[in-house]
Short mmCIF file of C-alpha atoms in Angstrom, two decimals:
data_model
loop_
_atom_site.label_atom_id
_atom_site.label_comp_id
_atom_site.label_asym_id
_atom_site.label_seq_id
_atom_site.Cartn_x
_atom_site.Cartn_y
_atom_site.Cartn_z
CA UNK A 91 -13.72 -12.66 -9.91
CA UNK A 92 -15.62 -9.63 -8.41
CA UNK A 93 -15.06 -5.88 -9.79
CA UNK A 94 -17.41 -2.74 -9.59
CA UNK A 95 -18.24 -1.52 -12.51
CA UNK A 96 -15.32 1.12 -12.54
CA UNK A 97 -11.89 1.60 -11.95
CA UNK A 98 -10.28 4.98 -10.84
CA UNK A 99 -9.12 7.51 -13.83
CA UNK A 100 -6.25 8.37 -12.33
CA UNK A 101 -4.50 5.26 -10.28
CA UNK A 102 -0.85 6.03 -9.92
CA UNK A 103 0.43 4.43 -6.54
CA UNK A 104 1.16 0.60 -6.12
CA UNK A 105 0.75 -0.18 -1.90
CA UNK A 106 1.83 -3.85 -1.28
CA UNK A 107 0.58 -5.94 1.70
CA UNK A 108 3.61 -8.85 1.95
CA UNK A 109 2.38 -12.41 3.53
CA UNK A 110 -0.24 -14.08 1.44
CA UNK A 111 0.08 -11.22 -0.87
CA UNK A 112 3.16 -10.08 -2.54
CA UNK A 113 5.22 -13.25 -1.02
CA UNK A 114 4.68 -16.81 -2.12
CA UNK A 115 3.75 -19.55 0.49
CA UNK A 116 7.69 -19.84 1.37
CA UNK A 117 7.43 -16.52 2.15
CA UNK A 118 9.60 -15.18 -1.43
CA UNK A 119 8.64 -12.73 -4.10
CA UNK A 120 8.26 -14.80 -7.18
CA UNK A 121 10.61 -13.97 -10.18
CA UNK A 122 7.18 -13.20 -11.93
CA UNK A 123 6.89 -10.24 -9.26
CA UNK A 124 9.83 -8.96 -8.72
CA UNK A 125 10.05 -8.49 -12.73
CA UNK A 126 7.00 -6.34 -12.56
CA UNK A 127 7.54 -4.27 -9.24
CA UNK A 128 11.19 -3.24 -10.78
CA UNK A 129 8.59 -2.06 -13.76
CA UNK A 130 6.47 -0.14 -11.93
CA UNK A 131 9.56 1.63 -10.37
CA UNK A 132 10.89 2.00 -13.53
CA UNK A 133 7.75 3.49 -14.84
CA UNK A 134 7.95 6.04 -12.44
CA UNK A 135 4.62 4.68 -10.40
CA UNK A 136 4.90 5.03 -6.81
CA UNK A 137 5.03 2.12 -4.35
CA UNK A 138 4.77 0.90 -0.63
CA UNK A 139 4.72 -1.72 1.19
CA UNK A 140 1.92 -2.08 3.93
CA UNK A 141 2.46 -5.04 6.41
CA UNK A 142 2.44 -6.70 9.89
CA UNK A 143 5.99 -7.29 9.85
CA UNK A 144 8.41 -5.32 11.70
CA UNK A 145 11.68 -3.80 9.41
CA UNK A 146 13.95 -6.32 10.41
CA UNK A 147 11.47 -8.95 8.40
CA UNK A 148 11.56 -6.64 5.55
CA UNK A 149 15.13 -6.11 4.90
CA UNK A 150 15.71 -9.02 2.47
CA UNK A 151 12.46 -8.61 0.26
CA UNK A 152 13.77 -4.71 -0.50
CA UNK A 153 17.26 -5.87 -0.60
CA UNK A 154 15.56 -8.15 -3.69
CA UNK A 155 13.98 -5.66 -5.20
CA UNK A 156 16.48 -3.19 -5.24
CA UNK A 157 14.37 0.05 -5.47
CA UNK A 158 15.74 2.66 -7.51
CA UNK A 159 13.93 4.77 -5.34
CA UNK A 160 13.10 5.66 -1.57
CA UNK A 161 9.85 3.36 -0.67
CA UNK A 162 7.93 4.13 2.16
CA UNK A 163 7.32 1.08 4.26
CA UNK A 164 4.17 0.88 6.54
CA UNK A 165 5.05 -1.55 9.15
CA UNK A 166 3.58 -3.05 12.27
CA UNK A 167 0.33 -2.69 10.48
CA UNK A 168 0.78 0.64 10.19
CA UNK A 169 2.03 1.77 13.44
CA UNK A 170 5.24 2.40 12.09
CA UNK A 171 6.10 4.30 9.00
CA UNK A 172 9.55 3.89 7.68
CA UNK A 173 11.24 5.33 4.52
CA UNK A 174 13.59 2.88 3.06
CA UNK A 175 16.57 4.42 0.54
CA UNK A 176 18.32 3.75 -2.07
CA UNK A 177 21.38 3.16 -0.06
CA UNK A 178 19.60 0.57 2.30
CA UNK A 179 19.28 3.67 5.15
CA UNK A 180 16.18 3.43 7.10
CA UNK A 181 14.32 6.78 8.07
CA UNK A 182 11.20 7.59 10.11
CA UNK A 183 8.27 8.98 9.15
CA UNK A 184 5.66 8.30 11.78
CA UNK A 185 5.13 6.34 14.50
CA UNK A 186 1.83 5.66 16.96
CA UNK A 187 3.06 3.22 19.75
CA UNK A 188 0.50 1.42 22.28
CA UNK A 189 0.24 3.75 25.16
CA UNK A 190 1.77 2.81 28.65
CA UNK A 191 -1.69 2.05 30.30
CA UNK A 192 -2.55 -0.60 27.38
CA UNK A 193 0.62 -1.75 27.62
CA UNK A 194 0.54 -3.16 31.35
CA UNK A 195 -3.26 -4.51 30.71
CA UNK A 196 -1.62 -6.42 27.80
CA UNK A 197 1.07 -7.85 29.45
CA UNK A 198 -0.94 -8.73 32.58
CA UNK A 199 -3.44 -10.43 30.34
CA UNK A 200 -0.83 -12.72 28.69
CA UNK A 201 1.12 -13.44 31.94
CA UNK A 202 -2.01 -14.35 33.60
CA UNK A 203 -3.63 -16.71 30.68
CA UNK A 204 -0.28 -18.33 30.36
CA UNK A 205 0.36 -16.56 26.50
CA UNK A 206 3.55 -15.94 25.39
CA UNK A 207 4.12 -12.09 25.03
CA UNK A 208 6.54 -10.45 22.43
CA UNK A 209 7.13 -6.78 21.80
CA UNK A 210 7.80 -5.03 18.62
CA UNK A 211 9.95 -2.09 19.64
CA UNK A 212 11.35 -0.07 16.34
CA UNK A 213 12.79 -3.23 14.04
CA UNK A 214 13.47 -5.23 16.60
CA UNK A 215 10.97 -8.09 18.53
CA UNK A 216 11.30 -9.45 21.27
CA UNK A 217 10.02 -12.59 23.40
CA UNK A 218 9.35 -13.66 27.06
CA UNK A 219 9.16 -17.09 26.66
CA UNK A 220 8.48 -19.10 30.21
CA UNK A 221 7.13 -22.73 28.92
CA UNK A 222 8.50 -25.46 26.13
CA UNK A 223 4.89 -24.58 23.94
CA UNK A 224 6.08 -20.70 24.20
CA UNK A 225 9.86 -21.74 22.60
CA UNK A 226 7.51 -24.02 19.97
CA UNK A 227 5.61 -20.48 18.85
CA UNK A 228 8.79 -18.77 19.00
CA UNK A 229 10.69 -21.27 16.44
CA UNK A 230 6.93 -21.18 14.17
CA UNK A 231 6.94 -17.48 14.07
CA UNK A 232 10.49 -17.27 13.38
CA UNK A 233 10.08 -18.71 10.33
CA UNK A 234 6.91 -17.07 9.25
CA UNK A 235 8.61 -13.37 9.96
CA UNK A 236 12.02 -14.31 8.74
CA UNK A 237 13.80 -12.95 11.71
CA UNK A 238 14.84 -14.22 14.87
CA UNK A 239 13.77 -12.76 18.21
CA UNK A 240 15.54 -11.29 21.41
CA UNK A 241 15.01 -13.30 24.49
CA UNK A 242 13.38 -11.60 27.56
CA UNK A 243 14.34 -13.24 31.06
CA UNK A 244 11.60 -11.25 33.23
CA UNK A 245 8.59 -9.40 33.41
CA UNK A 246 10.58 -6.00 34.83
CA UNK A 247 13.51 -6.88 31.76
CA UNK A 248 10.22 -6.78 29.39
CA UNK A 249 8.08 -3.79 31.05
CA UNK A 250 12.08 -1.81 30.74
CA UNK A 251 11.64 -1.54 26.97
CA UNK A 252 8.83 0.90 27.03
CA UNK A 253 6.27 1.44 24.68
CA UNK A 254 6.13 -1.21 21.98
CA UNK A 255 4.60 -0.50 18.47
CA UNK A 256 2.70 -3.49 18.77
CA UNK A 257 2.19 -6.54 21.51
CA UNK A 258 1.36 -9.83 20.34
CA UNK A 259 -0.02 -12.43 22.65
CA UNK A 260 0.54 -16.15 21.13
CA UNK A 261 -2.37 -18.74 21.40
CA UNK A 262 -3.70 -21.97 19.75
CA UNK A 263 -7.38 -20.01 19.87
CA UNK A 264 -7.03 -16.63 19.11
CA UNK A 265 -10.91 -16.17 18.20
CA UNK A 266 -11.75 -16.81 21.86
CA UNK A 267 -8.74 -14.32 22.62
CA UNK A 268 -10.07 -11.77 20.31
CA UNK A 269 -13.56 -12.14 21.19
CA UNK A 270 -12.11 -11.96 24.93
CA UNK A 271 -9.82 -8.71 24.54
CA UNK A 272 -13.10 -6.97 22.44
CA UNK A 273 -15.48 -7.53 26.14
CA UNK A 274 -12.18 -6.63 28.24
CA UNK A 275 -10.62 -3.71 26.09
CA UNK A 276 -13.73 -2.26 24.17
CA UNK A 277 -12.19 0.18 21.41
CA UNK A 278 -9.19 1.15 23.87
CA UNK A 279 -7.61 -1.16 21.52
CA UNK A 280 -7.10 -1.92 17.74
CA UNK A 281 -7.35 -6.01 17.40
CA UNK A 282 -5.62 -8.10 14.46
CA UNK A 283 -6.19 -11.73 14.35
CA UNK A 284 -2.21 -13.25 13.17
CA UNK A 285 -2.66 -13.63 9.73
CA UNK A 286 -1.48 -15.56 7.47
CA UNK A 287 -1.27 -18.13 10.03
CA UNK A 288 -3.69 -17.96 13.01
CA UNK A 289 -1.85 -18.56 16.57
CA UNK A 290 -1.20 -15.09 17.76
CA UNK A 291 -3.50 -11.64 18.38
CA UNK A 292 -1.60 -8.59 17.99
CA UNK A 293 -2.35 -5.39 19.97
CA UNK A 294 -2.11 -1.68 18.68
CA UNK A 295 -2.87 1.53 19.90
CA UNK A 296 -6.67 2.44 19.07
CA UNK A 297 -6.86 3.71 15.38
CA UNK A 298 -3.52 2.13 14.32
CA UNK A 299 -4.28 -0.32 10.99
CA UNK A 300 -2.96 -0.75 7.99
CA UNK A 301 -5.55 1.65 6.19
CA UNK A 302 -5.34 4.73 8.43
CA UNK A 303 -1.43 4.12 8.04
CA UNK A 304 -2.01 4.55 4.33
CA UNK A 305 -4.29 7.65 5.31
CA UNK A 306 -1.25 9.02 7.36
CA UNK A 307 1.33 8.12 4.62
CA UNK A 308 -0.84 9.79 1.67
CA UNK A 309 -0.97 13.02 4.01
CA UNK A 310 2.76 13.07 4.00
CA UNK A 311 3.50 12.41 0.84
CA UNK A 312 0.62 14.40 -0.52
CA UNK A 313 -1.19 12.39 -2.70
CA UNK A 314 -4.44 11.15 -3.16
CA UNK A 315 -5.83 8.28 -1.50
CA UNK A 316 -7.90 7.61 -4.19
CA UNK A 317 -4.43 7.17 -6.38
CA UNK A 318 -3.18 3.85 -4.76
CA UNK A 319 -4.07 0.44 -5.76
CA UNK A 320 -3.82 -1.86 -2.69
CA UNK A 321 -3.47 -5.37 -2.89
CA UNK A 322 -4.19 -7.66 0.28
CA UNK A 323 -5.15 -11.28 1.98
CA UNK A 324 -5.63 -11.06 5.34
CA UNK A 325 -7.90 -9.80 8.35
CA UNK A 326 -5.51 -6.58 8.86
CA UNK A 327 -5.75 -5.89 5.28
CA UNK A 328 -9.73 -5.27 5.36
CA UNK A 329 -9.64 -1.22 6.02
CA UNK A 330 -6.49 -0.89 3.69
CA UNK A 331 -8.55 -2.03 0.88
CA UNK A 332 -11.56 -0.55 1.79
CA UNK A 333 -9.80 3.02 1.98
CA UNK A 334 -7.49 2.86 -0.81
CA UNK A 335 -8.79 4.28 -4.46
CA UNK A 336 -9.04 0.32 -5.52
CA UNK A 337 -8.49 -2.02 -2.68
CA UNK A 338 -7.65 -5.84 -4.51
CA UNK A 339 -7.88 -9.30 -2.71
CA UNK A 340 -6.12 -11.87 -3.56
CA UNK A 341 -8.34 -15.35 -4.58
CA UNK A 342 -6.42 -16.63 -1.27
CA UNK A 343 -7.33 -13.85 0.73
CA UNK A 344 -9.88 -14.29 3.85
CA UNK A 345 -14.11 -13.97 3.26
CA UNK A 346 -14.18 -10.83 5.38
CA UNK A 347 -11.13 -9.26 3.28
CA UNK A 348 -12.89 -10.00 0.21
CA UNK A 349 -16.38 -8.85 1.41
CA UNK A 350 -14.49 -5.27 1.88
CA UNK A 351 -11.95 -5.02 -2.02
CA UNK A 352 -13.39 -3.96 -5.07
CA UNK A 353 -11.70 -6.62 -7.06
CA UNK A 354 -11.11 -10.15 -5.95
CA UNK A 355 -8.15 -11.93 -8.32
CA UNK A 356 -8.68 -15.12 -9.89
CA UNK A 357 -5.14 -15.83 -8.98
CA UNK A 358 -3.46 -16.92 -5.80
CA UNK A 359 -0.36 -15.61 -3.97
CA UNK A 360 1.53 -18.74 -5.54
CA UNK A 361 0.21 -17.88 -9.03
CA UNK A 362 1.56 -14.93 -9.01
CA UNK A 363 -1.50 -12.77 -8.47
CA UNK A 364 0.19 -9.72 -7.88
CA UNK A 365 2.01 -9.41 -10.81
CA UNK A 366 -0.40 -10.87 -13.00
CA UNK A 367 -3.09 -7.96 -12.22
CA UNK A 368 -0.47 -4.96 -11.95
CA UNK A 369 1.18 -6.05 -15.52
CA UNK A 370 -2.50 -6.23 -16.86
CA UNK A 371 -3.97 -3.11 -15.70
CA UNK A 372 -0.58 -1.43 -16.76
CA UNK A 373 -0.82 -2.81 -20.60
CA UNK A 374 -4.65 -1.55 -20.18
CA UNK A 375 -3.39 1.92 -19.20
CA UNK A 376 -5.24 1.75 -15.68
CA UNK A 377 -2.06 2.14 -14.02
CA UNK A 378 0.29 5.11 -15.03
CA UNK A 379 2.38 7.65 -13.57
CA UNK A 380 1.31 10.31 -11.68
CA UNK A 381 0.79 13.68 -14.10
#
């Protein structure tokens, strides 16, 4: 494991990236987790959940945990902010969709590489699939978000649905797409490279990740950034950890995620990492309520 030398005095909100994180590789919160997330509830510690996933892949994990109190949910990598109740009742809290201009480029791009193009448009996604290897990504994501997707006939049926939280673009290679959209886009664009399996790129609006989403969410809720303990894996989950008060990488978790968290686990997403750390640093009193 990696730490610096100090923890903060005064951690006292929980934010939870899902895939390769929180969820086991069947894509499940472990008994082990779920026991101590229902803890932290208990113990009156905040919590969030910070992922790529739109709502509708969300439901069931929340449904599991049964929160006993609203948790804010920062989805599409933060481009959507969602407060999720007690009574299952979804409300908004922000929102920072890819603007119109970005959107056409996007589509353009995929339609003319031959990519399939899907649109995340509040909790719902949907797909514009034209070729048997487009239907093959559709079934593989299906089962990696846990929800199944609206089919899009046309380009004009597709460009009718307006501004999409996020676009992804679905590829065997998406290094050579990302390193393609960088020269084409510049920073006009926020890049993620699909995570924790690697055959999409998804598009947001400039600025939108998961760590100014936490930025935005702290504003509203008026707390400190420097309160929340963040746990992540993956490529989106780099500024989240970098910009939360202790940012904590899972042993699974990708070089460049690491390079960026103060704390890298000696644990796994299947070993219950999460967990493991947040019962720990709770029985060592690094992890308490706010005052």
């Amino acid at each position: 494991c990696t730490a610096r030398p100090t923890i903060p005095a005064k951690l006292s909100f929980v934010a939870l990236d899902l895939d390769g994180t929180t969820l086991n590789t069947d894509h499940k919160i472990s008994t082990k987790n779920l026991g101590v997330i229902r803890d932290v509830l208990n113990r009156k510690i905040g919590l969030a959940i910070a992922t790529g996933r739109s709502m509708s892949g969300i439901y069931e994990h929340l449904e599991k945990i049964k929160p006993s109190v609203p948790v804010p949910v920062l989805s599409l990598n933060g481009a959507l902010c969602l407060r999720y109740g007690v009574d299952g009742k979804i409300t908004e809290i922000f929102k920072d969709p890819v603007p119109a201009d970005i959107v056409k480029e996007v589509v353009a791009l995929g339609l003319e590489k031959g990519f399939m193009v899907q649109f995340y448009i509040s909790d719902e996604i949907y797909a514009y699939p034209q070729t048997e290897k487009h239907i093959e990504h559709m079934k593989k994501y299906e089962s990696l978000a846990g929800h199944p997707q609206k089919v899009i006939k046309s380009e004009e049926e597709l460009m009718a649905l307006g501004q999409p939280a996020k676009i992804l673009l679905f590829t065997d290679d998406p290094d050579s797409l990302i390193k393609f959209s960088e020269e084409k886009f510049g920073d006009r664009v926020h890049l993620v490279r699909g995570s924790p399996v690697p055959f999409f790129v998804e598009y947001l609006a400039k600025g939108v990740c998961k760590g100014n989403g936490l930025l935005k969410l702290c504003k509203e809720l008026k707390i400190d950034p420097k309160s929340v303990l963040a746990f992540g894996d993956g490529d989106n989950d780099k500024e989240f950890l970098e910009l939360s008060g202790y940012g904590v990488a899972m042993k699974n978790a990708r070089d460049v995620t690491k390079a960026k968290a103060d704390y890298v686990l000696q644990w796994t997403n299947d070993e219950d990492g999460v967990g493991r750390q947040l019962e720990l640093m709770i029985q060592e009193g690094k992890l308490n309520p706010p005052e």
